[in-house]
Amino acid sequence: MEGVEIRGPLLDRFDEILTTEALDFVATLQREFNARRLELLDARQARQAELSAGATLGFLPETGNVRESEWRVAPPAPGLEDRRVEITGPVDRKMTINALNSGAKVWLADFEDANAPTWENTVSGQLNLRAALDREIDFETGGKTYALRPDEELATIVVRPRGWHLPEKHVLVDGEEVSASLLDFGLYFFHCAERQIAKGRGPYFYLPKMESHLEARLWNDVFVRAQELRGIPHGTIRATVLIETYPAAFEMEEILYELREHSAGLNAGRWDYLFSVIKKFRTRGREFLLPERNAVTMTAPFMRAYTELLVRTCHKRGAHAIGGMAAFIPSRRDPEVNKVALEKVRADKTRESGDGFDGSWVAHPDLVPICREVFDGVLGDRPNQLDRLREDVRVTAEDLLAVSKTPGEITEAGLRNNVDVALRYLAAWMGGLGAVAIHNLMEDAATAEISRSQIWQWIHNDIELADTGAVVTREHVEQIIGEELDKLAAEPGYDEKLFAEATALFKEVALDDDFAEFLTLPAYARLP
């Protein structure tokens, strides 16, 4: 392992993942591609500076030939033909078994927003995926044993590595922190690609947080090189890209084109998309001001434009279009809450299936039957609806930018909810949990990002709350933080140390004059 240094502890069985050969593979990818990754991150900053100075987003004139020419992505890969229900979650042992057994067609095995990237979570997640493919995984709790169903009943594994912006501080290559993207991808690909092929499937990925087709080009080049290094046929890898940043919505065709031999479609990552809308135009006043997050629905004009364009773009190019997350967590104690929420889930999935999506996401196994039933009603025995070209859809740049047409208010209740959710989530994240059930919703890093960025935006626009008339100031938010912490301190299981860390982090990313690009960067710096 020349030039590779492991700074994390070698816990039980970690040596099975952190082998010399696997780390040499990751190091090769790091040496060949990290410089381009850093250049692309610099390009993000340059683009942000232009937007903050008054520029706008639009479809790129220099790539018009890509949008106008005839081409298609690769046909669906084995295990990805039918994606009517996909379940998401972190890669701990219990979730690995429950997700694979859930009845969903696909499991998004998440090293990103649903995972707190502790060193233990990062490496043990890789162990769990390999163990699942070898059928050597089980889990016991409360006298109950969880084990895998037969292979033919299991969901297809699609791994989401961390985004291009994140480092992995526990692994150095030539003295430099390795790209977390390349580490997560590289370890899984090295250990599991051939295992997946032997099962008649393949190494499949979800790619997060990209902001341009050039970032997709980098991933494609990584795929080509990885397949070459491991002697795996070109095009075996398939990747679905989350369209979850504002700039990426204007480059959907170009992103598909760059990955076309490795493409498995696009996903409407709607929570991070809302965060990106705020982040990209945070200095532009009330033209890009959103109401409180629970008031922003998928029927808002700019969100309808985004999702309909995604379906049209995908089906035009023979790619799957996958809908957004149903985050509701059913309650065993409140059937009335369940009834109302499940009706909303059904309506959401009915809208998506009617719009032409080929499948959608859920966060909990209990939601799999509802999503499947809705998509069964549209698809029947067909694996997808790629034949629905949606040529009726006409979306302009102005439609995608029409944030100001979003109905809804900003209330003290909404402000308090943002504070409460962010504090609860960040305390859990600092404790090693990335997917957290809060008020019957599965919250992850994306919803925490929305919560803190909205507060930052409201403070900087002197927003008057609709229900109390109070102006959102830094001092007002600090008062509410104190009041919400007092409520949290009275709850069972309150951890004073974790909530102190969460509060300090939240104040940094929500109240400072400078806007942190991602809360996970300062949060990660606080992890051991």
mmCIF file of N, CA and C in Angstrom, residues 394-490:
data_model
loop_
_atom_site.group_PDB
_atom_site.id
_atom_site.type_symbol
_atom_site.label_atom_id
_atom_site.label_comp_id
_atom_site.label_asym_id
_atom_site.label_seq_id
_atom_site.Cartn_x
_atom_site.Cartn_y
_atom_site.Cartn_z
ATOM 1 N N ARG A 394 -43.670 20.987 -22.378
ATOM 2 C CA ARG A 394 -42.822 22.073 -22.873
ATOM 3 C C ARG A 394 -42.390 22.909 -21.677
ATOM 4 N N VAL A 395 -41.144 22.787 -21.271
ATOM 5 C CA VAL A 395 -40.646 23.485 -20.086
ATOM 6 C C VAL A 395 -39.551 24.450 -20.492
ATOM 7 N N THR A 396 -39.697 25.696 -20.083
ATOM 8 C CA THR A 396 -38.701 26.722 -20.376
ATOM 9 C C THR A 396 -37.832 26.968 -19.142
ATOM 10 N N ALA A 397 -36.743 27.677 -19.348
ATOM 11 C CA ALA A 397 -35.904 28.068 -18.216
ATOM 12 C C ALA A 397 -36.705 28.915 -17.234
ATOM 13 N N GLU A 398 -37.575 29.763 -17.764
ATOM 14 C CA GLU A 398 -38.402 30.606 -16.896
ATOM 15 C C GLU A 398 -39.322 29.760 -16.012
ATOM 16 N N ASP A 399 -39.818 28.647 -16.549
ATOM 17 C CA ASP A 399 -40.666 27.751 -15.750
ATOM 18 C C ASP A 399 -39.873 27.154 -14.579
ATOM 19 N N LEU A 400 -38.656 26.739 -14.851
ATOM 20 C CA LEU A 400 -37.836 26.156 -13.789
ATOM 21 C C LEU A 400 -37.455 27.189 -12.732
ATOM 22 N N LEU A 401 -37.392 28.458 -13.137
ATOM 23 C CA LEU A 401 -36.957 29.525 -12.229
ATOM 24 C C LEU A 401 -38.109 30.221 -11.511
ATOM 25 N N ALA A 402 -39.345 29.759 -11.723
ATOM 26 C CA ALA A 402 -40.523 30.475 -11.216
ATOM 27 C C ALA A 402 -40.782 30.183 -9.738
ATOM 28 N N VAL A 403 -39.767 30.366 -8.922
ATOM 29 C CA VAL A 403 -39.880 30.092 -7.485
ATOM 30 C C VAL A 403 -40.882 31.025 -6.823
ATOM 31 N N SER A 404 -40.940 32.254 -7.286
ATOM 32 C CA SER A 404 -41.809 33.256 -6.653
ATOM 33 C C SER A 404 -43.290 32.929 -6.777
ATOM 34 N N LYS A 405 -43.650 31.986 -7.649
ATOM 35 C CA LYS A 405 -45.052 31.600 -7.815
ATOM 36 C C LYS A 405 -45.492 30.513 -6.829
ATOM 37 N N THR A 406 -44.597 30.144 -5.903
ATOM 38 C CA THR A 406 -44.911 29.075 -4.948
ATOM 39 C C THR A 406 -45.826 29.602 -3.854
ATOM 40 N N PRO A 407 -47.016 29.029 -3.685
ATOM 41 C CA PRO A 407 -47.917 29.491 -2.630
ATOM 42 C C PRO A 407 -47.459 29.006 -1.260
ATOM 43 N N GLY A 408 -47.860 29.735 -0.212
ATOM 44 C CA GLY A 408 -47.535 29.309 1.147
ATOM 45 C C GLY A 408 -47.025 30.458 1.993
ATOM 46 N N GLU A 409 -47.013 30.233 3.304
ATOM 47 C CA GLU A 409 -46.599 31.261 4.252
ATOM 48 C C GLU A 409 -45.355 30.838 5.011
ATOM 49 N N ILE A 410 -44.845 31.804 5.784
ATOM 50 C CA ILE A 410 -43.763 31.532 6.730
ATOM 51 C C ILE A 410 -44.305 31.903 8.104
ATOM 52 N N THR A 411 -44.420 30.916 8.968
ATOM 53 C CA THR A 411 -45.024 31.109 10.281
ATOM 54 C C THR A 411 -44.028 30.783 11.384
ATOM 55 N N GLU A 412 -44.389 31.194 12.614
ATOM 56 C CA GLU A 412 -43.539 30.826 13.744
ATOM 57 C C GLU A 412 -43.545 29.315 13.935
ATOM 58 N N ALA A 413 -44.686 28.685 13.676
ATOM 59 C CA ALA A 413 -44.743 27.224 13.781
ATOM 60 C C ALA A 413 -43.761 26.578 12.804
ATOM 61 N N GLY A 414 -43.682 27.124 11.580
ATOM 62 C CA GLY A 414 -42.736 26.604 10.596
ATOM 63 C C GLY A 414 -41.300 26.841 11.008
ATOM 64 N N LEU A 415 -41.036 28.021 11.575
ATOM 65 C CA LEU A 415 -39.693 28.328 12.057
ATOM 66 C C LEU A 415 -39.296 27.383 13.187
ATOM 67 N N ARG A 416 -40.212 27.188 14.125
ATOM 68 C CA ARG A 416 -39.922 26.282 15.246
ATOM 69 C C ARG A 416 -39.715 24.848 14.756
ATOM 70 N N ASN A 417 -40.490 24.437 13.776
ATOM 71 C CA ASN A 417 -40.321 23.085 13.241
ATOM 72 C C ASN A 417 -38.945 22.926 12.607
ATOM 73 N N ASN A 418 -38.494 23.936 11.867
ATOM 74 C CA ASN A 418 -37.157 23.868 11.268
ATOM 75 C C ASN A 418 -36.081 23.738 12.338
ATOM 76 N N VAL A 419 -36.214 24.523 13.414
ATOM 77 C CA VAL A 419 -35.235 24.464 14.503
ATOM 78 C C VAL A 419 -35.266 23.104 15.179
ATOM 79 N N ASP A 420 -36.465 22.642 15.508
ATOM 80 C CA ASP A 420 -36.627 21.368 16.209
ATOM 81 C C ASP A 420 -36.068 20.206 15.396
ATOM 82 N N VAL A 421 -36.448 20.135 14.118
ATOM 83 C CA VAL A 421 -35.996 19.027 13.266
ATOM 84 C C VAL A 421 -34.483 19.066 13.101
ATOM 85 N N ALA A 422 -33.936 20.248 12.867
ATOM 86 C CA ALA A 422 -32.493 20.350 12.654
ATOM 87 C C ALA A 422 -31.723 19.943 13.908
ATOM 88 N N LEU A 423 -32.153 20.396 15.080
ATOM 89 C CA LEU A 423 -31.452 20.040 16.314
ATOM 90 C C LEU A 423 -31.536 18.541 16.585
ATOM 91 N N ARG A 424 -32.736 17.976 16.427
ATOM 92 C CA ARG A 424 -32.881 16.538 16.649
ATOM 93 C C ARG A 424 -32.014 15.746 15.665
ATOM 94 N N TYR A 425 -32.059 16.159 14.404
ATOM 95 C CA TYR A 425 -31.313 15.410 13.398
ATOM 96 C C TYR A 425 -29.814 15.519 13.626
ATOM 97 N N LEU A 426 -29.318 16.730 13.865
ATOM 98 C CA LEU A 426 -27.879 16.903 14.014
ATOM 99 C C LEU A 426 -27.347 16.200 15.258
ATOM 100 N N ALA A 427 -28.141 16.157 16.318
ATOM 101 C CA ALA A 427 -27.719 15.412 17.509
ATOM 102 C C ALA A 427 -27.603 13.924 17.182
ATOM 103 N N ALA A 428 -28.564 13.408 16.442
ATOM 104 C CA ALA A 428 -28.506 11.997 16.042
ATOM 105 C C ALA A 428 -27.321 11.753 15.113
ATOM 106 N N TRP A 429 -27.091 12.668 14.188
ATOM 107 C CA TRP A 429 -25.991 12.533 13.222
ATOM 108 C C TRP A 429 -24.648 12.502 13.939
ATOM 109 N N MET A 430 -24.489 13.403 14.922
ATOM 110 C CA MET A 430 -23.239 13.415 15.680
ATOM 111 C C MET A 430 -23.076 12.126 16.493
ATOM 112 N N GLY A 431 -24.198 11.462 16.780
ATOM 113 C CA GLY A 431 -24.155 10.189 17.481
ATOM 114 C C GLY A 431 -24.029 8.995 16.554
ATOM 115 N N GLY A 432 -23.918 9.241 15.241
ATOM 116 C CA GLY A 432 -23.672 8.149 14.305
ATOM 117 C C GLY A 432 -24.867 7.684 13.504
ATOM 118 N N LEU A 433 -26.010 8.373 13.600
ATOM 119 C CA LEU A 433 -27.204 7.986 12.843
ATOM 120 C C LEU A 433 -27.475 9.007 11.747
ATOM 121 N N GLY A 434 -27.674 8.531 10.516
ATOM 122 C CA GLY A 434 -27.915 9.440 9.402
ATOM 123 C C GLY A 434 -29.345 9.483 8.929
ATOM 124 N N ALA A 435 -30.144 8.460 9.259
ATOM 125 C CA ALA A 435 -31.570 8.425 8.926
ATOM 126 C C ALA A 435 -32.332 8.360 10.240
ATOM 127 N N VAL A 436 -33.153 9.384 10.501
ATOM 128 C CA VAL A 436 -33.741 9.545 11.830
ATOM 129 C C VAL A 436 -35.239 9.792 11.701
ATOM 130 N N ALA A 437 -36.035 9.001 12.420
ATOM 131 C CA ALA A 437 -37.487 9.202 12.431
ATOM 132 C C ALA A 437 -37.821 10.342 13.385
ATOM 133 N N ILE A 438 -38.387 11.418 12.842
ATOM 134 C CA ILE A 438 -38.754 12.595 13.636
ATOM 135 C C ILE A 438 -40.174 12.984 13.261
ATOM 136 N N HIS A 439 -41.073 12.968 14.221
ATOM 137 C CA HIS A 439 -42.471 13.335 13.992
ATOM 138 C C HIS A 439 -43.072 12.550 12.826
ATOM 139 N N ASN A 440 -42.827 11.237 12.820
ATOM 140 C CA ASN A 440 -43.377 10.325 11.816
ATOM 141 C C ASN A 440 -42.859 10.564 10.406
ATOM 142 N N LEU A 441 -41.716 11.236 10.290
ATOM 143 C CA LEU A 441 -41.067 11.409 9.001
ATOM 144 C C LEU A 441 -39.624 10.950 9.106
ATOM 145 N N MET A 442 -39.129 10.312 8.049
ATOM 146 C CA MET A 442 -37.725 9.934 7.997
ATOM 147 C C MET A 442 -36.927 11.131 7.513
ATOM 148 N N GLU A 443 -36.130 11.679 8.413
ATOM 149 C CA GLU A 443 -35.326 12.851 8.078
ATOM 150 C C GLU A 443 -33.897 12.407 7.789
ATOM 151 N N ASP A 444 -33.278 13.077 6.803
ATOM 152 C CA ASP A 444 -31.869 12.821 6.525
ATOM 153 C C ASP A 444 -31.172 14.153 6.340
ATOM 154 N N ALA A 445 -29.954 14.127 5.846
ATOM 155 C CA ALA A 445 -29.181 15.361 5.740
ATOM 156 C C ALA A 445 -29.852 16.392 4.840
ATOM 157 N N ALA A 446 -30.599 15.929 3.840
ATOM 158 C CA ALA A 446 -31.243 16.867 2.912
ATOM 159 C C ALA A 446 -32.280 17.729 3.610
ATOM 160 N N THR A 447 -33.100 17.120 4.472
ATOM 161 C CA THR A 447 -34.127 17.913 5.144
ATOM 162 C C THR A 447 -33.514 18.824 6.205
ATOM 163 N N ALA A 448 -32.411 18.388 6.817
ATOM 164 C CA ALA A 448 -31.702 19.274 7.738
ATOM 165 C C ALA A 448 -31.124 20.470 6.993
ATOM 166 N N GLU A 449 -30.643 20.237 5.762
ATOM 167 C CA GLU A 449 -30.124 21.339 4.943
ATOM 168 C C GLU A 449 -31.220 22.365 4.623
ATOM 169 N N ILE A 450 -32.410 21.869 4.278
ATOM 170 C CA ILE A 450 -33.509 22.787 4.003
ATOM 171 C C ILE A 450 -33.823 23.607 5.246
ATOM 172 N N SER A 451 -33.912 22.953 6.382
ATOM 173 C CA SER A 451 -34.276 23.624 7.626
ATOM 174 C C SER A 451 -33.315 24.759 7.950
ATOM 175 N N ARG A 452 -32.028 24.484 7.883
ATOM 176 C CA ARG A 452 -31.068 25.536 8.280
ATOM 177 C C ARG A 452 -30.927 26.615 7.220
ATOM 178 N N SER A 453 -31.014 26.227 5.936
ATOM 179 C CA SER A 453 -30.843 27.231 4.875
ATOM 180 C C SER A 453 -32.048 28.161 4.800
ATOM 181 N N GLN A 454 -33.247 27.633 5.076
ATOM 182 C CA GLN A 454 -34.412 28.510 5.104
ATOM 183 C C GLN A 454 -34.261 29.568 6.189
ATOM 184 N N ILE A 455 -33.831 29.152 7.361
ATOM 185 C CA ILE A 455 -33.666 30.115 8.454
ATOM 186 C C ILE A 455 -32.629 31.165 8.077
ATOM 187 N N TRP A 456 -31.527 30.739 7.474
ATOM 188 C CA TRP A 456 -30.506 31.701 7.032
ATOM 189 C C TRP A 456 -31.123 32.707 6.050
ATOM 190 N N GLN A 457 -31.898 32.202 5.120
ATOM 191 C CA GLN A 457 -32.509 33.072 4.112
ATOM 192 C C GLN A 457 -33.531 34.020 4.740
ATOM 193 N N TRP A 458 -34.326 33.528 5.680
ATOM 194 C CA TRP A 458 -35.339 34.380 6.312
ATOM 195 C C TRP A 458 -34.683 35.508 7.109
ATOM 196 N N ILE A 459 -33.595 35.187 7.818
ATOM 197 C CA ILE A 459 -32.882 36.212 8.583
ATOM 198 C C ILE A 459 -32.367 37.301 7.654
ATOM 199 N N HIS A 460 -31.849 36.905 6.507
ATOM 200 C CA HIS A 460 -31.232 37.874 5.601
ATOM 201 C C HIS A 460 -32.241 38.598 4.716
ATOM 202 N N ASN A 461 -33.523 38.299 4.886
ATOM 203 C CA ASN A 461 -34.561 39.016 4.141
ATOM 204 C C ASN A 461 -35.589 39.671 5.056
ATOM 205 N N ASP A 462 -35.268 39.756 6.351
ATOM 206 C CA ASP A 462 -36.145 40.430 7.326
ATOM 207 C C ASP A 462 -37.590 39.956 7.207
ATOM 208 N N ILE A 463 -37.770 38.660 7.202
ATOM 209 C CA ILE A 463 -39.103 38.084 7.003
ATOM 210 C C ILE A 463 -39.978 38.301 8.226
ATOM 211 N N GLU A 464 -41.214 38.714 7.963
ATOM 212 C CA GLU A 464 -42.208 38.876 9.028
ATOM 213 C C GLU A 464 -43.084 37.632 9.063
ATOM 214 N N LEU A 465 -43.180 37.001 10.212
ATOM 215 C CA LEU A 465 -43.941 35.764 10.343
ATOM 216 C C LEU A 465 -45.435 36.023 10.202
ATOM 217 N N ALA A 466 -46.083 35.180 9.427
ATOM 218 C CA ALA A 466 -47.488 35.410 9.080
ATOM 219 C C ALA A 466 -48.408 35.317 10.277
ATOM 220 N N ASP A 467 -48.069 34.474 11.263
ATOM 221 C CA ASP A 467 -48.999 34.266 12.380
ATOM 222 C C ASP A 467 -48.737 35.164 13.577
ATOM 223 N N THR A 468 -47.494 35.615 13.776
ATOM 224 C CA THR A 468 -47.191 36.442 14.953
ATOM 225 C C THR A 468 -46.781 37.873 14.608
ATOM 226 N N GLY A 469 -46.377 38.097 13.379
ATOM 227 C CA GLY A 469 -45.909 39.426 12.987
ATOM 228 C C GLY A 469 -44.476 39.706 13.381
ATOM 229 N N ALA A 470 -43.835 38.787 14.091
ATOM 230 C CA ALA A 470 -42.443 38.986 14.491
ATOM 231 C C ALA A 470 -41.525 38.897 13.278
ATOM 232 N N VAL A 471 -40.447 39.682 13.297
ATOM 233 C CA VAL A 471 -39.454 39.643 12.231
ATOM 234 C C VAL A 471 -38.388 38.606 12.591
ATOM 235 N N VAL A 472 -38.024 37.790 11.615
ATOM 236 C CA VAL A 472 -37.016 36.757 11.853
ATOM 237 C C VAL A 472 -35.636 37.408 11.875
ATOM 238 N N THR A 473 -35.066 37.474 13.064
ATOM 239 C CA THR A 473 -33.717 37.997 13.253
ATOM 240 C C THR A 473 -32.863 36.911 13.900
ATOM 241 N N ARG A 474 -31.562 37.160 13.922
ATOM 242 C CA ARG A 474 -30.663 36.209 14.570
ATOM 243 C C ARG A 474 -31.037 36.047 16.050
ATOM 244 N N GLU A 475 -31.354 37.155 16.695
ATOM 245 C CA GLU A 475 -31.694 37.107 18.117
ATOM 246 C C GLU A 475 -32.997 36.335 18.351
ATOM 247 N N HIS A 476 -33.956 36.535 17.466
ATOM 248 C CA HIS A 476 -35.238 35.833 17.590
ATOM 249 C C HIS A 476 -35.038 34.332 17.432
ATOM 250 N N VAL A 477 -34.214 33.938 16.465
ATOM 251 C CA VAL A 477 -33.953 32.515 16.257
ATOM 252 C C VAL A 477 -33.212 31.929 17.448
ATOM 253 N N GLU A 478 -32.249 32.660 18.005
ATOM 254 C CA GLU A 478 -31.527 32.159 19.173
ATOM 255 C C GLU A 478 -32.467 31.942 20.353
ATOM 256 N N GLN A 479 -33.448 32.826 20.503
ATOM 257 C CA GLN A 479 -34.440 32.656 21.565
ATOM 258 C C GLN A 479 -35.242 31.369 21.355
ATOM 259 N N ILE A 480 -35.652 31.144 20.112
ATOM 260 C CA ILE A 480 -36.425 29.939 19.806
ATOM 261 C C ILE A 480 -35.572 28.685 19.996
ATOM 262 N N ILE A 481 -34.302 28.753 19.621
ATOM 263 C CA ILE A 481 -33.408 27.614 19.851
ATOM 264 C C ILE A 481 -33.389 27.256 21.330
ATOM 265 N N GLY A 482 -33.257 28.260 22.194
ATOM 266 C CA GLY A 482 -33.249 28.014 23.632
ATOM 267 C C GLY A 482 -34.542 27.387 24.110
ATOM 268 N N GLU A 483 -35.671 27.887 23.606
ATOM 269 C CA GLU A 483 -36.976 27.355 24.022
ATOM 270 C C GLU A 483 -37.166 25.915 23.539
ATOM 271 N N GLU A 484 -36.752 25.638 22.321
ATOM 272 C CA GLU A 484 -36.902 24.278 21.796
ATOM 273 C C GLU A 484 -35.965 23.311 22.517
ATOM 274 N N LEU A 485 -34.777 23.767 22.896
ATOM 275 C CA LEU A 485 -33.861 22.912 23.657
ATOM 276 C C LEU A 485 -34.437 22.568 25.023
ATOM 277 N N ASP A 486 -35.121 23.532 25.652
ATOM 278 C CA ASP A 486 -35.758 23.256 26.938
ATOM 279 C C ASP A 486 -36.795 22.145 26.794
ATOM 280 N N LYS A 487 -37.555 22.162 25.710
ATOM 281 C CA LYS A 487 -38.548 21.099 25.476
ATOM 282 C C LYS A 487 -37.849 19.748 25.252
ATOM 283 N N LEU A 488 -36.780 19.783 24.451
ATOM 284 C CA LEU A 488 -36.063 18.543 24.152
ATOM 285 C C LEU A 488 -35.429 17.952 25.409
ATOM 286 N N ALA A 489 -34.942 18.816 26.306
ATOM 287 C CA ALA A 489 -34.277 18.346 27.518
ATOM 288 C C ALA A 489 -35.225 17.574 28.428
ATOM 289 N N ALA A 490 -36.528 17.819 28.279
ATOM 290 C CA ALA A 490 -37.516 17.126 29.114
ATOM 291 C C ALA A 490 -37.904 15.765 28.549
#
